[in-house]
Amino acid sequence: MLGPKIECVVSVSGIRGVVGDTLSVEQVLGLAQAFGVAIAHCERVVVGRDTRTTGPLLAQAVSAGLRAVGCEVIDIGVVPTPTVAIAVKEFGAFGGIMISASHNPAEWNALKFFNRDGRNVDHTQLDWIIECYKDPPMGFHRRWDGVGGYREDRSPLDVHLARVLAAVDVAAIRASAPRVLIDCVNGAGSVLAPRLLAALGCKVVAVHDRLDLPFPRNPEPTAHNVKHVGALVRAADADIGFIQDPDADRLAIVDETGRYLGEEYTLVLCAASRLAAAGPGSLACTNLSTSRMLEDVAARHGSKVERTKVGEANVVDGMQKHGAVIGGEGNGGVIDPRVVMGRDSHIGMALVLELLAKAKAPLSEVVRAIPTYAIHKEKIALDRKAVQAAIPGLKSAAWAQGATADERDGVKFIWPDRWVHLRASGTEPVSRIIAEAPGLDHARELAEMVRAATGAAVVEH
Ligand code: MG
């Protein structure tokens, strides 16, 4: 075996660990070599990173590993994750590696692998990388005259910016001249978000947009972690506040009154904007566990929503299959195929600003016009096998009569104004129950009925 045993978290969304603890430089080097051979076929690879202090170190290890197996490296520096996907296609590269642990705290870092299509590697491709890491082929390393080249290129940021600007009604946004507070959490969005907002004619109040400073807080943009941003929005007299995660693929929103909307609203607002522009018959796509507010918004524009299994890759597959004009998940990740086939907070911001410009109304009013639901989530001690075994019993339960059952990802029971979804976690031997209903009591009740029927205990609310 080439490298040290892998003890970090391995999934299609990245290989993550605490640097110097569960993720070492040797592993990163070995994984880059394996990626270079198994996915990039020793050809050109794009490398980007977020602003973590371990980023430059790991970028050097990744570049060294790739070059040692003959890959040509184009280093695009500090960029949002979606910029790497854009650059892979722009440069005709055979793959890309983003060095970022996304919303994880500063001590974490990760490698996120992109294939030639600019998409995250799938499970099969991830297996190839791990196999190649554990058991490298003969002639793995090049001789001195076969080492891959290296160059730096910052132009993909300009391409990314241009694509976002081309996707929205810039004149309408400029005419509305909104005052926008942007919090980049000192992450990779700092290099693009303030620039984009200025190009859209916004009066920009940027906070935590410094590449040289650490994350000012736990960087996941949850209500708890960003509860101070509402006061900043009010103090700045802003029309809206945007909050990015460190690799700028997720977006959370605060309204002009300082209220944190919740990441479920990001996709809903973006879809309202995009579906209005695309016209009747256009499609949105999201996973089975995302709020049904999306159906309500789609119905207003004569549009429909296609649902897929949970996971960004499943949503992207669904979008391509059905020709969706907008997609994403309820975690603040919005996908617009005109920009990139992956989550991007920048097109998210532009679409929301376009929506506000056309509505000529404050954000809180626009949100109030969307039916509200309460979502209840819990984790229960039930593994994948047990979920499958429980489905027939759940379907025959008295309360489930009259509901539509969708069995593509665990089981989801759907009524006209509520739903409950039981699915096995992809990473732990537990399951999640997510319920949405017009009131929190109803949502809890639905979750409880499912839990009681399975006989499983709650692990975490
Ligand atoms: Mg992220």
CSV table of C-alpha atoms and ligand atoms in Angstrom, one decimal:
chain,number,residue,atom,x,y,z
A,1,MET,CA,0.0,0.0,0.0
A,2,LEU,CA,1.3,3.4,-1.0
A,3,GLY,CA,-0.1,5.8,1.6
A,4,PRO,CA,-1.2,5.7,5.2
A,5,LYS,CA,-4.5,4.0,6.0
A,6,ILE,CA,-7.5,6.3,5.3
A,7,GLU,CA,-9.2,7.3,8.6
A,8,CYS,CA,-11.0,10.3,7.3
A,9,VAL,CA,-14.5,10.6,6.0
A,10,VAL,CA,-14.8,9.3,2.4
A,11,SER,CA,-17.9,10.2,0.2
A,12,VAL,CA,-18.6,11.5,-3.2
A,13,SER,CA,-18.8,15.0,-1.8
A,14,GLY,CA,-15.2,14.8,-0.7
A,15,ILE,CA,-12.5,13.1,1.4
A,16,ARG,CA,-12.5,15.0,4.6
A,17,GLY,CA,-10.4,15.0,7.8
A,18,VAL,CA,-8.8,17.2,10.4
A,19,VAL,CA,-5.4,18.2,9.0
A,20,GLY,CA,-2.5,16.6,10.8
A,21,ASP,CA,-4.9,14.2,12.6
A,22,THR,CA,-7.2,12.2,10.3
A,23,LEU,CA,-5.9,13.8,7.1
A,24,SER,CA,-2.2,14.0,6.4
A,25,VAL,CA,-0.1,15.6,3.7
A,26,GLU,CA,1.1,12.1,2.7
A,27,GLN,CA,-2.5,11.0,2.1
A,28,VAL,CA,-3.4,14.1,0.2
A,29,LEU,CA,-0.4,13.6,-2.1
A,30,GLY,CA,-1.2,9.9,-2.6
A,31,LEU,CA,-4.9,10.6,-3.3
A,32,ALA,CA,-3.9,13.3,-5.8
A,33,GLN,CA,-1.7,10.7,-7.5
A,34,ALA,CA,-4.5,8.2,-7.6
A,35,PHE,CA,-6.9,10.8,-9.0
A,36,GLY,CA,-4.4,11.8,-11.6
A,37,VAL,CA,-4.1,8.2,-12.9
A,38,ALA,CA,-7.6,6.8,-12.3
A,39,ILE,CA,-9.7,9.8,-13.3
A,40,ALA,CA,-7.5,12.3,-15.2
A,41,HIS,CA,-5.5,9.7,-17.2
A,42,CYS,CA,-2.4,11.7,-16.5
A,43,GLU,CA,-3.7,14.6,-18.4
A,44,ARG,CA,-4.6,18.2,-17.4
A,45,VAL,CA,-6.2,18.9,-14.0
A,46,VAL,CA,-7.6,22.1,-12.5
A,47,VAL,CA,-6.7,22.8,-8.8
A,48,GLY,CA,-8.5,25.3,-6.6
A,49,ARG,CA,-8.9,25.9,-2.9
A,50,ASP,CA,-10.8,27.9,-0.3
A,51,THR,CA,-9.2,30.2,2.3
A,52,ARG,CA,-8.3,27.7,5.1
A,53,THR,CA,-4.8,28.1,6.5
A,54,THR,CA,-4.0,24.5,5.4
A,55,GLY,CA,-5.1,25.3,1.8
A,56,PRO,CA,-1.7,26.4,0.4
A,57,LEU,CA,0.0,23.4,2.0
A,58,LEU,CA,-2.5,20.9,0.6
A,59,ALA,CA,-2.6,22.7,-2.8
A,60,GLN,CA,1.2,22.1,-3.1
A,61,ALA,CA,0.8,18.4,-2.1
A,62,VAL,CA,-2.1,18.0,-4.6
A,63,SER,CA,-0.1,19.6,-7.4
A,64,ALA,CA,3.0,17.6,-6.5
A,65,GLY,CA,1.0,14.4,-6.6
A,66,LEU,CA,-0.6,15.2,-9.9
A,67,ARG,CA,2.6,16.3,-11.6
A,68,ALA,CA,4.5,13.2,-10.3
A,69,VAL,CA,2.1,11.0,-12.4
A,70,GLY,CA,2.4,13.3,-15.4
A,71,CYS,CA,-0.7,15.5,-15.0
A,72,GLU,CA,-0.4,19.1,-16.1
A,73,VAL,CA,-1.7,21.3,-13.3
A,74,ILE,CA,-3.6,24.6,-13.8
A,75,ASP,CA,-3.7,26.2,-10.4
A,76,ILE,CA,-6.6,28.7,-10.2
A,77,GLY,CA,-5.9,29.7,-6.6
A,78,VAL,CA,-8.6,30.7,-4.1
A,79,VAL,CA,-12.0,30.2,-5.8
A,80,PRO,CA,-15.5,29.1,-5.0
A,81,THR,CA,-16.1,25.4,-5.6
A,82,PRO,CA,-18.3,26.0,-8.6
A,83,THR,CA,-15.5,27.9,-10.3
A,84,VAL,CA,-13.4,24.7,-10.4
A,85,ALA,CA,-16.2,22.9,-12.2
A,86,ILE,CA,-16.5,25.8,-14.7
A,87,ALA,CA,-12.7,25.8,-15.2
A,88,VAL,CA,-12.5,22.0,-15.9
A,89,LYS,CA,-14.7,22.5,-19.0
A,90,GLU,CA,-13.2,25.9,-20.0
A,91,PHE,CA,-9.7,24.4,-20.1
A,92,GLY,CA,-10.7,21.1,-21.5
A,93,ALA,CA,-9.2,19.4,-18.4
A,94,PHE,CA,-9.7,15.8,-17.6
A,95,GLY,CA,-10.6,16.6,-14.0
A,96,GLY,CA,-10.5,19.0,-11.1
A,97,ILE,CA,-9.7,19.0,-7.4
A,98,MET,CA,-11.1,21.6,-5.0
A,99,ILE,CA,-9.4,21.8,-1.6
A,100,SER,CA,-12.1,22.7,0.8
A,101,ALA,CA,-14.0,21.2,3.7
A,102,SER,CA,-17.0,23.3,2.8
A,103,HIS,CA,-19.0,24.2,5.9
A,104,ASN,CA,-16.7,22.3,8.3
A,105,PRO,CA,-14.7,24.3,10.9
A,106,ALA,CA,-11.2,25.6,10.2
A,107,GLU,CA,-9.2,22.5,11.4
A,108,TRP,CA,-10.9,20.4,8.7
A,109,ASN,CA,-9.9,20.2,5.1
A,110,ALA,CA,-10.9,18.0,2.2
A,111,LEU,CA,-10.4,17.1,-1.4
A,112,LYS,CA,-13.5,17.4,-3.6
A,113,PHE,CA,-13.0,15.6,-6.9
A,114,PHE,CA,-14.5,16.6,-10.3
A,115,ASN,CA,-14.6,14.5,-13.4
A,116,ARG,CA,-14.1,15.6,-17.0
A,117,ASP,CA,-17.8,16.7,-17.2
A,118,GLY,CA,-17.2,19.2,-14.3
A,119,ARG,CA,-19.4,17.0,-12.0
A,120,ASN,CA,-18.5,15.5,-8.7
A,121,VAL,CA,-17.1,12.0,-9.2
A,122,ASP,CA,-19.7,9.3,-8.7
A,123,HIS,CA,-19.4,6.2,-6.4
A,124,THR,CA,-17.7,4.1,-9.0
A,125,GLN,CA,-15.1,6.8,-9.8
A,126,LEU,CA,-14.5,7.3,-6.1
A,127,ASP,CA,-13.9,3.6,-5.8
A,128,TRP,CA,-11.3,3.7,-8.6
A,129,ILE,CA,-9.5,6.5,-6.8
A,130,ILE,CA,-9.4,4.6,-3.5
A,131,GLU,CA,-8.3,1.4,-5.2
A,132,CYS,CA,-5.6,3.2,-7.1
A,133,TYR,CA,-4.5,4.8,-3.8
A,134,LYS,CA,-4.3,1.5,-2.0
A,135,ASP,CA,-2.7,-0.4,-4.8
A,136,PRO,CA,-1.0,1.9,-7.3
A,137,PRO,CA,-0.3,0.4,-10.7
A,138,MET,CA,3.3,-0.3,-12.0
A,139,GLY,CA,5.0,2.8,-13.4
A,140,PHE,CA,2.9,5.0,-11.3
A,141,HIS,CA,5.6,7.7,-11.1
A,142,ARG,CA,7.0,9.4,-14.1
A,143,ARG,CA,10.7,9.8,-14.7
A,144,TRP,CA,12.3,13.2,-14.5
A,145,ASP,CA,11.4,13.9,-18.2
A,146,GLY,CA,7.8,13.0,-17.8
A,147,VAL,CA,6.8,15.1,-14.8
A,148,GLY,CA,3.7,17.3,-15.5
A,149,GLY,CA,3.8,21.0,-16.0
A,150,TYR,CA,2.3,23.7,-13.8
A,151,ARG,CA,0.8,27.2,-14.3
A,152,GLU,CA,-1.3,29.6,-12.4
A,153,ASP,CA,-4.4,31.1,-14.1
A,154,ARG,CA,-7.0,33.3,-12.5
A,155,SER,CA,-9.2,33.8,-15.5
A,156,PRO,CA,-12.0,31.2,-14.5
A,157,LEU,CA,-13.3,33.8,-12.0
A,158,ASP,CA,-14.0,36.1,-14.9
A,159,VAL,CA,-15.8,33.4,-16.8
A,160,HIS,CA,-17.9,32.6,-13.7
A,161,LEU,CA,-18.8,36.2,-13.2
A,162,ALA,CA,-19.7,36.7,-16.9
A,163,ARG,CA,-22.0,33.6,-16.8
A,164,VAL,CA,-23.9,34.8,-13.8
A,165,LEU,CA,-24.3,38.3,-15.3
A,166,ALA,CA,-25.5,36.8,-18.6
A,167,ALA,CA,-28.2,34.7,-16.8
A,168,VAL,CA,-30.2,37.5,-15.2
A,169,ASP,CA,-31.8,40.9,-16.1
A,170,VAL,CA,-28.9,43.1,-15.0
A,171,ALA,CA,-30.6,46.3,-16.2
A,172,ALA,CA,-33.6,45.6,-13.9
A,173,ILE,CA,-31.4,44.9,-10.9
A,174,ARG,CA,-29.2,48.0,-11.6
A,175,ALA,CA,-32.4,50.1,-11.8
A,176,SER,CA,-33.5,48.9,-8.4
A,177,ALA,CA,-30.0,49.6,-7.0
A,178,PRO,CA,-30.5,47.5,-3.8
A,179,ARG,CA,-28.4,47.9,-0.7
A,180,VAL,CA,-26.9,44.5,-0.1
A,181,LEU,CA,-25.0,43.1,2.9
A,182,ILE,CA,-22.7,40.2,2.0
A,183,ASP,CA,-21.0,38.0,4.6
A,184,CYS,CA,-18.4,35.8,2.9
A,185,VAL,CA,-17.2,34.3,6.3
A,186,ASN,CA,-13.7,35.2,5.0
A,187,GLY,CA,-14.1,32.3,2.6
A,188,ALA,CA,-13.6,31.8,-1.1
A,189,GLY,CA,-16.7,33.9,-1.9
A,190,SER,CA,-14.6,36.9,-0.9
A,191,VAL,CA,-13.0,36.8,-4.4
A,192,LEU,CA,-16.2,36.9,-6.3
A,193,ALA,CA,-19.3,37.9,-4.4
A,194,PRO,CA,-18.6,41.6,-3.7
A,195,ARG,CA,-17.4,42.0,-7.3
A,196,LEU,CA,-20.6,40.4,-8.6
A,197,LEU,CA,-22.8,42.5,-6.5
A,198,ALA,CA,-21.0,45.7,-7.6
A,199,ALA,CA,-21.4,44.6,-11.2
A,200,LEU,CA,-25.2,44.2,-10.6
A,201,GLY,CA,-25.3,47.8,-9.4
A,202,CYS,CA,-25.8,47.1,-5.8
A,203,LYS,CA,-24.7,49.3,-3.0
A,204,VAL,CA,-22.4,46.7,-1.3
A,205,VAL,CA,-21.8,46.4,2.4
A,206,ALA,CA,-19.2,43.6,2.6
A,207,VAL,CA,-18.3,41.9,5.9
A,208,HIS,CA,-15.8,39.1,6.5
A,209,ASP,CA,-14.5,39.4,3.0
A,210,ARG,CA,-10.8,39.1,3.9
A,211,LEU,CA,-8.8,36.2,2.5
A,212,ASP,CA,-6.0,36.7,5.1
A,213,LEU,CA,-8.2,36.3,8.2
A,214,PRO,CA,-9.7,33.1,9.8
A,215,PHE,CA,-13.4,32.2,9.8
A,216,PRO,CA,-15.0,34.6,12.3
A,217,ARG,CA,-17.3,31.8,13.6
A,218,ASN,CA,-18.5,28.2,12.9
A,219,PRO,CA,-18.7,28.7,9.2
A,220,GLU,CA,-21.9,26.7,8.5
A,221,PRO,CA,-24.6,29.3,7.7
A,222,THR,CA,-27.2,27.9,10.0
A,223,ALA,CA,-29.6,30.2,12.0
A,224,HIS,CA,-27.6,29.7,15.2
A,225,ASN,CA,-24.2,30.4,13.7
A,226,VAL,CA,-25.3,33.6,11.9
A,227,LYS,CA,-27.8,35.0,14.4
A,228,HIS,CA,-25.8,38.3,14.6
A,229,VAL,CA,-26.2,39.1,10.8
A,230,GLY,CA,-29.7,40.3,11.2
A,231,ALA,CA,-28.5,43.2,13.4
A,232,LEU,CA,-25.8,44.0,10.8
A,233,VAL,CA,-28.5,44.1,8.0
A,234,ARG,CA,-30.6,46.5,10.0
A,235,ALA,CA,-27.6,48.7,11.0
A,236,ALA,CA,-26.6,48.9,7.4
A,237,ASP,CA,-30.2,49.7,6.4
A,238,ALA,CA,-29.8,46.9,3.7
A,239,ASP,CA,-32.6,45.5,1.6
A,240,ILE,CA,-31.2,42.0,2.0
A,241,GLY,CA,-28.3,40.1,3.6
A,242,PHE,CA,-26.5,37.2,1.9
A,243,ILE,CA,-24.4,34.7,3.8
A,244,GLN,CA,-22.1,32.2,2.1
A,245,ASP,CA,-20.3,29.1,3.4
A,246,PRO,CA,-16.5,28.9,3.0
A,247,ASP,CA,-16.5,27.4,-0.5
A,248,ALA,CA,-19.4,29.6,-1.6
A,249,ASP,CA,-21.7,26.9,-3.0
A,250,ARG,CA,-24.4,27.5,-0.3
A,251,LEU,CA,-26.3,30.6,0.4
A,252,ALA,CA,-28.4,31.8,3.3
A,253,ILE,CA,-30.6,34.9,3.3
A,254,VAL,CA,-31.6,37.5,5.8
A,255,ASP,CA,-34.5,39.9,5.0
A,256,GLU,CA,-34.6,43.6,5.4
A,257,THR,CA,-36.0,43.3,8.9
A,258,GLY,CA,-33.1,41.2,10.0
A,259,ARG,CA,-35.0,37.9,9.9
A,260,TYR,CA,-33.0,34.8,8.9
A,261,LEU,CA,-35.1,33.1,6.3
A,262,GLY,CA,-33.7,29.6,6.6
A,263,GLU,CA,-31.8,27.8,3.8
A,264,GLU,CA,-35.0,26.2,2.5
A,265,TYR,CA,-36.1,29.6,1.2
A,266,THR,CA,-33.0,30.0,-1.0
A,267,LEU,CA,-34.0,27.6,-3.6
A,268,VAL,CA,-37.7,28.6,-3.4
A,269,LEU,CA,-36.9,32.3,-4.1
A,270,CYS,CA,-34.4,31.5,-6.9
A,271,ALA,CA,-36.9,29.1,-8.5
A,272,ALA,CA,-39.6,31.9,-8.3
A,273,SER,CA,-37.3,34.1,-10.2
A,274,ARG,CA,-36.1,31.6,-12.8
A,275,LEU,CA,-39.4,30.0,-13.5
A,276,ALA,CA,-41.1,33.4,-14.0
A,277,ALA,CA,-38.4,34.2,-16.6
A,278,ALA,CA,-38.5,30.7,-18.3
A,279,GLY,CA,-42.3,30.7,-18.7
A,280,PRO,CA,-45.0,28.1,-18.3
A,281,GLY,CA,-44.0,24.5,-18.7
A,282,SER,CA,-40.5,25.0,-17.4
A,283,LEU,CA,-39.3,22.6,-14.7
A,284,ALA,CA,-37.6,22.8,-11.3
A,285,CYS,CA,-35.9,19.8,-9.7
A,286,THR,CA,-35.2,19.0,-6.1
A,287,ASN,CA,-34.9,16.1,-3.7
A,288,LEU,CA,-37.7,14.3,-1.9
A,289,SER,CA,-36.9,15.9,1.5
A,290,THR,CA,-37.0,19.6,0.3
A,291,SER,CA,-39.9,21.9,1.3
A,292,ARG,CA,-43.1,21.7,-0.7
A,293,MET,CA,-43.1,25.5,-1.0
A,294,LEU,CA,-41.3,24.8,-4.3
A,295,GLU,CA,-44.5,23.2,-5.7
A,296,ASP,CA,-46.5,26.2,-4.6
A,297,VAL,CA,-44.2,28.7,-6.3
A,298,ALA,CA,-43.9,26.5,-9.4
A,299,ALA,CA,-47.7,26.3,-9.7
A,300,ARG,CA,-47.9,30.1,-9.8
A,301,HIS,CA,-45.9,30.1,-13.0
A,302,GLY,CA,-47.5,27.1,-14.7
A,303,SER,CA,-44.4,25.0,-13.8
A,304,LYS,CA,-43.9,21.6,-12.3
A,305,VAL,CA,-41.4,20.1,-9.8
A,306,GLU,CA,-39.5,16.9,-10.4
A,307,ARG,CA,-38.3,15.1,-7.2
A,308,THR,CA,-35.2,12.9,-6.9
A,309,LYS,CA,-33.4,10.9,-4.3
A,310,VAL,CA,-31.5,13.0,-1.8
A,311,GLY,CA,-28.0,14.1,-2.9
A,312,GLU,CA,-26.6,16.7,-5.2
A,313,ALA,CA,-25.6,14.1,-7.8
A,314,ASN,CA,-29.2,12.7,-7.9
A,315,VAL,CA,-30.6,16.2,-8.3
A,316,VAL,CA,-28.2,17.0,-11.2
A,317,ASP,CA,-29.1,13.7,-12.9
A,318,GLY,CA,-32.8,14.5,-12.5
A,319,MET,CA,-32.2,18.0,-13.9
A,320,GLN,CA,-30.4,16.6,-17.0
A,321,LYS,CA,-33.0,13.9,-17.5
A,322,HIS,CA,-36.0,16.3,-17.3
A,323,GLY,CA,-34.4,19.4,-18.7
A,324,ALA,CA,-35.0,21.4,-15.6
A,325,VAL,CA,-34.1,25.1,-15.7
A,326,ILE,CA,-33.4,25.3,-12.0
A,327,GLY,CA,-32.7,22.9,-9.2
A,328,GLY,CA,-31.1,22.3,-5.9
A,329,GLU,CA,-31.6,21.1,-2.3
A,330,GLY,CA,-33.0,22.6,0.8
A,331,ASN,CA,-29.5,23.4,2.2
A,332,GLY,CA,-29.2,26.7,0.4
A,333,GLY,CA,-27.7,25.0,-2.7
A,334,VAL,CA,-29.0,26.4,-6.0
A,335,ILE,CA,-28.1,24.9,-9.4
A,336,ASP,CA,-28.6,26.8,-12.6
A,337,PRO,CA,-27.4,24.9,-15.7
A,338,ARG,CA,-26.6,28.1,-17.5
A,339,VAL,CA,-23.8,28.8,-15.0
A,340,VAL,CA,-22.6,25.4,-13.9
A,341,MET,CA,-24.2,22.0,-13.2
A,342,GLY,CA,-23.5,22.3,-9.5
A,343,ARG,CA,-24.5,24.4,-6.5
A,344,ASP,CA,-23.4,28.1,-6.8
A,345,SER,CA,-24.3,30.8,-4.3
A,346,HIS,CA,-23.5,33.6,-6.9
A,347,ILE,CA,-26.2,32.7,-9.3
A,348,GLY,CA,-28.4,32.3,-6.2
A,349,MET,CA,-27.8,35.9,-5.2
A,350,ALA,CA,-28.4,37.2,-8.7
A,351,LEU,CA,-31.7,35.4,-9.1
A,352,VAL,CA,-33.0,36.6,-5.7
A,353,LEU,CA,-32.0,40.2,-6.6
A,354,GLU,CA,-33.8,39.8,-9.9
A,355,LEU,CA,-36.9,38.6,-8.2
A,356,LEU,CA,-36.9,41.6,-5.8
A,357,ALA,CA,-36.2,44.0,-8.7
A,358,LYS,CA,-39.2,42.7,-10.6
A,359,ALA,CA,-41.5,42.4,-7.6
A,360,LYS,CA,-40.7,46.0,-6.6
A,361,ALA,CA,-41.4,44.9,-3.0
A,362,PRO,CA,-39.4,44.3,0.1
A,363,LEU,CA,-38.1,40.8,0.6
A,364,SER,CA,-40.2,40.2,3.7
A,365,GLU,CA,-43.3,40.9,1.6
A,366,VAL,CA,-42.3,38.6,-1.2
A,367,VAL,CA,-41.7,35.9,1.4
A,368,ARG,CA,-45.0,36.5,3.1
A,369,ALA,CA,-46.8,35.7,-0.2
A,370,ILE,CA,-45.4,32.2,-0.2
A,371,PRO,CA,-47.4,29.6,1.9
A,372,THR,CA,-45.5,28.7,5.0
A,373,TYR,CA,-45.0,25.2,6.5
A,374,ALA,CA,-43.3,23.9,9.5
A,375,ILE,CA,-40.6,21.3,9.1
A,376,HIS,CA,-39.7,18.8,11.8
A,377,LYS,CA,-36.6,16.6,11.5
A,378,GLU,CA,-35.3,13.8,13.7
A,379,LYS,CA,-32.7,11.1,13.6
A,380,ILE,CA,-33.7,7.6,14.7
A,381,ALA,CA,-31.8,4.4,15.4
A,382,LEU,CA,-32.8,2.4,12.3
A,383,ASP,CA,-30.4,1.2,9.6
A,384,ARG,CA,-31.0,0.9,5.9
A,385,LYS,CA,-32.2,-2.8,6.0
A,386,ALA,CA,-34.6,-2.0,8.8
A,387,VAL,CA,-36.1,0.9,6.8
A,388,GLN,CA,-36.8,-1.4,3.9
A,389,ALA,CA,-38.3,-4.0,6.2
A,390,ALA,CA,-40.6,-1.4,7.9
A,391,ILE,CA,-42.0,0.0,4.6
A,392,PRO,CA,-44.9,-2.6,4.1
A,393,GLY,CA,-46.1,-2.0,7.7
A,394,LEU,CA,-46.0,1.7,7.3
A,395,LYS,CA,-47.9,1.6,4.1
A,396,SER,CA,-50.7,-0.5,5.6
A,397,ALA,CA,-51.0,1.8,8.7
A,398,ALA,CA,-54.4,3.5,9.0
A,399,TRP,CA,-52.9,7.0,9.0
A,400,ALA,CA,-51.1,6.3,5.7
A,401,GLN,CA,-54.3,5.5,3.8
A,402,GLY,CA,-55.1,8.3,1.4
A,403,ALA,CA,-51.5,9.3,1.1
A,404,THR,CA,-49.3,8.8,-2.0
A,405,ALA,CA,-46.3,6.6,-1.1
A,406,ASP,CA,-43.0,7.3,-3.0
A,407,GLU,CA,-40.5,4.5,-2.4
A,408,ARG,CA,-37.5,5.8,-4.4
A,409,ASP,CA,-35.5,6.8,-1.3
A,410,GLY,CA,-36.8,5.0,1.8
A,411,VAL,CA,-40.5,5.9,1.9
A,412,LYS,CA,-42.3,9.3,1.6
A,413,PHE,CA,-46.0,9.7,2.3
A,414,ILE,CA,-47.5,12.7,0.6
A,415,TRP,CA,-50.9,14.5,1.2
A,416,PRO,CA,-52.0,17.7,-0.6
A,417,ASP,CA,-50.5,20.0,2.1
A,418,ARG,CA,-48.1,17.8,4.1
A,419,TRP,CA,-45.6,14.9,3.8
A,420,VAL,CA,-43.3,12.7,5.9
A,421,HIS,CA,-40.2,11.1,4.6
A,422,LEU,CA,-38.2,8.2,6.2
A,423,ARG,CA,-34.8,7.5,4.7
A,424,ALA,CA,-31.6,5.8,5.7
A,425,SER,CA,-28.6,8.1,6.2
A,426,GLY,CA,-25.9,7.7,3.6
A,427,THR,CA,-23.1,8.0,6.1
A,428,GLU,CA,-24.2,6.5,9.4
A,429,PRO,CA,-26.3,3.5,10.5
A,430,VAL,CA,-29.3,5.7,11.4
A,431,SER,CA,-32.3,7.1,9.6
A,432,ARG,CA,-33.9,10.5,9.3
A,433,ILE,CA,-37.5,11.4,9.5
A,434,ILE,CA,-38.5,14.7,7.9
A,435,ALA,CA,-42.0,16.0,8.1
A,436,GLU,CA,-43.6,19.1,6.7
A,437,ALA,CA,-47.1,20.4,7.5
A,438,PRO,CA,-48.9,23.7,7.8
A,439,GLY,CA,-48.1,23.7,11.6
A,440,LEU,CA,-45.3,22.3,13.7
A,441,ASP,CA,-47.6,20.2,15.8
A,442,HIS,CA,-48.9,18.4,12.7
A,443,ALA,CA,-45.3,17.9,11.4
A,444,ARG,CA,-44.3,16.4,14.8
A,445,GLU,CA,-47.3,14.2,14.8
A,446,LEU,CA,-46.5,12.8,11.4
A,447,ALA,CA,-42.9,12.1,12.4
A,448,GLU,CA,-44.1,10.4,15.6
A,449,MET,CA,-46.5,8.1,13.7
A,450,VAL,CA,-43.7,6.9,11.5
A,451,ARG,CA,-41.3,6.5,14.4
A,452,ALA,CA,-43.9,4.6,16.5
A,453,ALA,CA,-44.6,2.3,13.6
A,454,THR,CA,-40.9,1.4,13.2
A,455,GLY,CA,-40.4,1.0,17.0
A,456,ALA,CA,-37.1,2.8,16.8
A,457,ALA,CA,-35.7,5.3,19.3
A,458,VAL,CA,-34.8,8.9,18.7
A,459,VAL,CA,-31.1,9.6,18.4
A,460,GLU,CA,-31.3,13.3,17.9
A,461,HIS,CA,-33.9,16.0,17.3
B,1,MG,MG,-20.0,24.3,0.6
